XYZ file of C-alpha atoms in Angstrom:
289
model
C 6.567 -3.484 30.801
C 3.212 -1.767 30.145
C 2.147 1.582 32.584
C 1.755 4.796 32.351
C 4.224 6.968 30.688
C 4.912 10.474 31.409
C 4.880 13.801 29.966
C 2.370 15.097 32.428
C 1.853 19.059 31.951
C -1.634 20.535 31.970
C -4.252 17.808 30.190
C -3.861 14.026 29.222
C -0.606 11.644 29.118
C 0.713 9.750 26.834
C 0.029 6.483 28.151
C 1.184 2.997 27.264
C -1.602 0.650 27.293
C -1.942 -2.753 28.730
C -2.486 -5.370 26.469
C -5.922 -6.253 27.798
C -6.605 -2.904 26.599
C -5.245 -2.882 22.937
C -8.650 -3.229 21.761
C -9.621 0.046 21.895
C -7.501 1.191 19.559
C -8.610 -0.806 16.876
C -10.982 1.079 15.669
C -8.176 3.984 14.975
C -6.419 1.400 12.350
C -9.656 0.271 10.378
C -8.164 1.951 7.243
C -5.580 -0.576 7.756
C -7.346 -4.036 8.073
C -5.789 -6.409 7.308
C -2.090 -5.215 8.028
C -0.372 -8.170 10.272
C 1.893 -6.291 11.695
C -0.684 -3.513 12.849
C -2.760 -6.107 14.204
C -0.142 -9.067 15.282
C 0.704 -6.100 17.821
C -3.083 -5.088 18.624
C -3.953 -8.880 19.339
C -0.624 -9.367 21.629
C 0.661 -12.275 19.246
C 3.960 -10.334 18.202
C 6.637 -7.814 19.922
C 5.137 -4.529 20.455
C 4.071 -1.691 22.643
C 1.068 0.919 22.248
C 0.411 4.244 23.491
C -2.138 6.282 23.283
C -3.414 9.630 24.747
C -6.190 8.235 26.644
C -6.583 4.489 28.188
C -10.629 4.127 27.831
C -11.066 6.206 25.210
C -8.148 6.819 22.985
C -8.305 9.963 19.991
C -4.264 8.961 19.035
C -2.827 6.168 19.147
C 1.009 5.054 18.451
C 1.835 1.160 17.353
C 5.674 0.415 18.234
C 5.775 -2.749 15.996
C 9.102 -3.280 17.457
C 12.126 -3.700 15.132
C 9.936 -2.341 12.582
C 7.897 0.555 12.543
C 5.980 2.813 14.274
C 2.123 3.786 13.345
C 0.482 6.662 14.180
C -3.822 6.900 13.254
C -6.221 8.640 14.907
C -6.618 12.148 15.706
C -3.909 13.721 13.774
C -4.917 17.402 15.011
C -5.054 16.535 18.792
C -3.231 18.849 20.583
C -2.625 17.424 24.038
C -1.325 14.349 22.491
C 1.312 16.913 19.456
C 2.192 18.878 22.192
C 3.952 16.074 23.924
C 4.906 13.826 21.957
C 8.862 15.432 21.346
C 9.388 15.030 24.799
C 8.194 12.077 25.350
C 10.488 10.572 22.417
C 13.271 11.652 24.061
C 12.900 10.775 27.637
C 10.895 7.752 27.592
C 10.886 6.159 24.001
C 14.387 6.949 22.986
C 15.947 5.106 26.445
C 13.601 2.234 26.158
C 14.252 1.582 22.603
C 18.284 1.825 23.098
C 17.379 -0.924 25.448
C 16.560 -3.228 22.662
C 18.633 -1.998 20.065
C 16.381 -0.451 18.085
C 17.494 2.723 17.322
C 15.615 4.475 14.466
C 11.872 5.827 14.671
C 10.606 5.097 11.609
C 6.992 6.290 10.834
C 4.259 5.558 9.063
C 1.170 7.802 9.410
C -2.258 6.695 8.739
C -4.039 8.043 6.336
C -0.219 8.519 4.624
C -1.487 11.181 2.728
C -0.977 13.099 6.324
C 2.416 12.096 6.981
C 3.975 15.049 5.347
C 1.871 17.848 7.096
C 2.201 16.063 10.289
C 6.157 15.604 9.921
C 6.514 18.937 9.259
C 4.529 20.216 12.287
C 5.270 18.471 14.980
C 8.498 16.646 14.000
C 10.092 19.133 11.964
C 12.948 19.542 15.255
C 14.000 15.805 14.604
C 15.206 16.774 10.867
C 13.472 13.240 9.375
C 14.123 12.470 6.344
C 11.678 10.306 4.154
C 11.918 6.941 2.508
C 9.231 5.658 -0.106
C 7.622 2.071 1.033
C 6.165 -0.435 -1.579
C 2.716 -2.222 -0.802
C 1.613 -4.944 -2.440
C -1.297 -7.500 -2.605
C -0.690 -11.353 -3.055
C -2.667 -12.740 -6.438
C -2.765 -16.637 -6.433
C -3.240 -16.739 -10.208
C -0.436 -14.265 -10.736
C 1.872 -16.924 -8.446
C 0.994 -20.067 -10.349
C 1.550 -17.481 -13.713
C 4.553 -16.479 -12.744
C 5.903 -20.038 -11.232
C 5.542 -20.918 -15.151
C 7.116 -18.151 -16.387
C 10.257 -17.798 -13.894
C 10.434 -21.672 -12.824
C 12.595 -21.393 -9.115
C 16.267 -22.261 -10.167
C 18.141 -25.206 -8.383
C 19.760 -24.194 -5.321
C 23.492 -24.402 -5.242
C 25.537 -27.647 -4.228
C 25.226 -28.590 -0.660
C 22.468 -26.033 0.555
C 19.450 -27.124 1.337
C 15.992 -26.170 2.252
C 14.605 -26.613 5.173
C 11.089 -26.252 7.275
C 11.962 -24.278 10.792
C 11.278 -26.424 13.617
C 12.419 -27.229 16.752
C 15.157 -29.426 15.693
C 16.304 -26.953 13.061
C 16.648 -23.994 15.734
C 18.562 -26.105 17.511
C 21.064 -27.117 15.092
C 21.719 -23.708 14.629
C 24.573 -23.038 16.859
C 25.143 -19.816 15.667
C 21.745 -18.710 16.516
C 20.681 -16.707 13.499
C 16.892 -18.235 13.158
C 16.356 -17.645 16.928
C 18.005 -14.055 16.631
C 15.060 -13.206 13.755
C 12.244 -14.996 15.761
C 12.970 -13.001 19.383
C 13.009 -9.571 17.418
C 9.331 -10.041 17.020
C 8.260 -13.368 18.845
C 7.499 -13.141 22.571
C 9.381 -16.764 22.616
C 10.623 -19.491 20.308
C 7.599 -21.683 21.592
C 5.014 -18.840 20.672
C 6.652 -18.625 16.884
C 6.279 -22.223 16.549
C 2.471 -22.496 17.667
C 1.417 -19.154 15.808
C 4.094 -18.746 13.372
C 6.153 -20.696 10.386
C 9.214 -20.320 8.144
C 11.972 -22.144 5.751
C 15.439 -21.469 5.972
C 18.486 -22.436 3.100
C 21.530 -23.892 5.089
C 24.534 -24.974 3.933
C 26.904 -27.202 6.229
C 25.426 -25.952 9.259
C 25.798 -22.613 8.183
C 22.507 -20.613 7.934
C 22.512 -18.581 4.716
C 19.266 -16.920 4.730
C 15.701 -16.964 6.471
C 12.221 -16.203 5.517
C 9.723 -16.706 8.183
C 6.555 -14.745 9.334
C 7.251 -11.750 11.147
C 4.176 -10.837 11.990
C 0.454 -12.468 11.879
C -2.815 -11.159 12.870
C -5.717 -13.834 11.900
C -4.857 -15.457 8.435
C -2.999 -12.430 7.285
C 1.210 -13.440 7.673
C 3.857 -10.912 6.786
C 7.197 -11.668 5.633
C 10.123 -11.374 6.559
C 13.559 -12.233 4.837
C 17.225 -11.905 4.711
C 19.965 -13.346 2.872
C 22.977 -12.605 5.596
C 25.778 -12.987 3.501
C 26.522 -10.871 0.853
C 28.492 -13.555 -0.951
C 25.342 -15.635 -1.413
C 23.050 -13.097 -2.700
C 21.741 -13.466 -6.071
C 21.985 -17.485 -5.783
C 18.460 -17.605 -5.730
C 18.379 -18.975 -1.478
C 15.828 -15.659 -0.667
C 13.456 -16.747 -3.647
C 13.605 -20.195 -2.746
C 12.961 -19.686 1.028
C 9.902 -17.621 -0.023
C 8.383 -19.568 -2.619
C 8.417 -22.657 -0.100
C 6.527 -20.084 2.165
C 4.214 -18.778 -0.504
C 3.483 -22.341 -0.910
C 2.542 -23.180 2.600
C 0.480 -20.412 2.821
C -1.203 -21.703 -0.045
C -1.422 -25.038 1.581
C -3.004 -23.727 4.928
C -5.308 -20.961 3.948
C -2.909 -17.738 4.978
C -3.065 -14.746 3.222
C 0.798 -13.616 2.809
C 2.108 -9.709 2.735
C 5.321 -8.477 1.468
C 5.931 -4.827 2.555
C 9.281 -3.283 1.762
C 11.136 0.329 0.944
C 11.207 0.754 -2.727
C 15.130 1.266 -2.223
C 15.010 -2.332 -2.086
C 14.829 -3.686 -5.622
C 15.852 -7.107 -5.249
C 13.561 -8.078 -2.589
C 10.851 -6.328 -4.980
C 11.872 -8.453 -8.009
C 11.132 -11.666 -5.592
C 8.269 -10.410 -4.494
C 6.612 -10.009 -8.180
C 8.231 -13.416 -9.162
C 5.715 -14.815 -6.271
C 2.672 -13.264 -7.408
C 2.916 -9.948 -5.244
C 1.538 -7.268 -7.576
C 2.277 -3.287 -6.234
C -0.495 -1.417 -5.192
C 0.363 1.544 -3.565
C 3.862 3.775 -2.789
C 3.824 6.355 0.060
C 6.428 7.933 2.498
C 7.205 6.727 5.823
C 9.600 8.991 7.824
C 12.858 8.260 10.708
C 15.498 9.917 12.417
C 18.050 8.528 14.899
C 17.143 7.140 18.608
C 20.686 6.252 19.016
């Protein structure tokens, strides 16, 4: 997968890195620490490409967390890498991410208090159109607090709850949990060694997931879905996720719930958990399709 990637005209390339090179641009992300899908890319464990406008010594770099975002950092004013990067959304990233289905470039821009500026000067031809996210941080007091307050609710009759594993996967012919774990898994084996997750099932049936998406170190992010809209608001998401606060808890991760602030009822489960907000700020896509 990984090689150089044109646009080639009069100074340096946008390049996609190998991934015994993803280390160097680290350093471009430290505003961003402990962000596991950032980092899950940068330390190869999770489904992504980088690209940058040098390969030894990158000013700009671009994170495709794939299925999820893109992240730009770095030198936000360099030139050779502005001047090229329209073209090279169209010819090489737009094809390759039709090849995968993912068909939106969403963008976050680091600092975020950039984005706007940047949309606006070098992306302004791809009319984008913004979208607020919600960050959060995880309190373990605030989770045991609110586990008193809002005690979970009994799941309906015949659902259950289960740990993904092996055996689960496998029972699930219609192949919903593998579906989630190759959007941002490498394989079903790596997700099982480096990853974790609980899933509410009913006859068979999937009904909804929550599993890690995403983990750099300790740090785990969520993600979850509910497929059905007939079983929403039956209390399967915040059941899947409390089980998953709880083995965090258990096993010394840190967990991180990132979402758009669109999304209120994933927000509600999130403060239910012990996820308190700490910042809003735009992210910006257009069509790939």
């Amino acid at each position: 997968m990984a090689g150089t990637l044109v646009v080639r005209k009069g100074g340096a390339m946008i390049q996609e890195l190998h991934k015994s090179e993803y280390e160097r641009v680290r350093p471009l992300f430290a505003e961003q620490p402990n962000q596991p899908v950032i980092h899950g890319v940068i330390e190869g464990r999770n489904n992504g490409r980088i690209f940058a406008d040098h390969r030894e010594y990158p000013r700009t770099a671009l994170i495709w967390a794939e299925h999820e975002l893109f992240f730009l950092a770095g030198d936000l004013d360099n030139e050779a890498f502005n001047a090229k990067l329209l073209p090279w959304i169209d010819n090489t990233l737009a094809p390759e991410a039709r090849k995968i289905g993912d068909l939106s470039f969403q963008l976050e821009v680091i600092p975020t208090d950039s984005a706007k500026g940047f949309v606006e000067s070098h992306l302004a031809a791809k009319k984008p159109k913004s979208y607020g996210r919600w960050g959060s941080v995880f309190l373990q007091d605030r989770f045991y607090d609110m586990q008193s307050a809002y005690p979970p609710n009994p799941l309906p009759p015949e659902t259950e709850l289960c740990r993904i594993d092996e055996r689960v996967i496998a029972e699930d012919r219609a192949g919903v949990i593998l579906g989630e774990v190759n959007k941002f898994w490498p394989s079903q084996a790596a997700f099982l060694a480096e990853g974790f997750g609980f899933c509410v099932r009913q006859g068979g049936q999937v009904l909804t997931c929550c599993l890690t998406v995403y983990r750099a170190g300790q740090d785990v992010e969520i993600g979850i879905n509910t497929y059905d809209q007939q079983h929403r608001g039956q209390g399967l998401a915040t059941a899947a996720a409390n089980a998953f606060v709880r083995h965090c808890l258990a096993h010394d991760f840190i967990p991180h719930w990132t979402t758009e602030l669109f999304r209120e009822d994933s927000i509600v489960i999130a403060e239910k958990l012990g996820f308190m907000q700490t910042r809003s700020y735009d992210c910006y896509y257009f069509s790939l399709a």
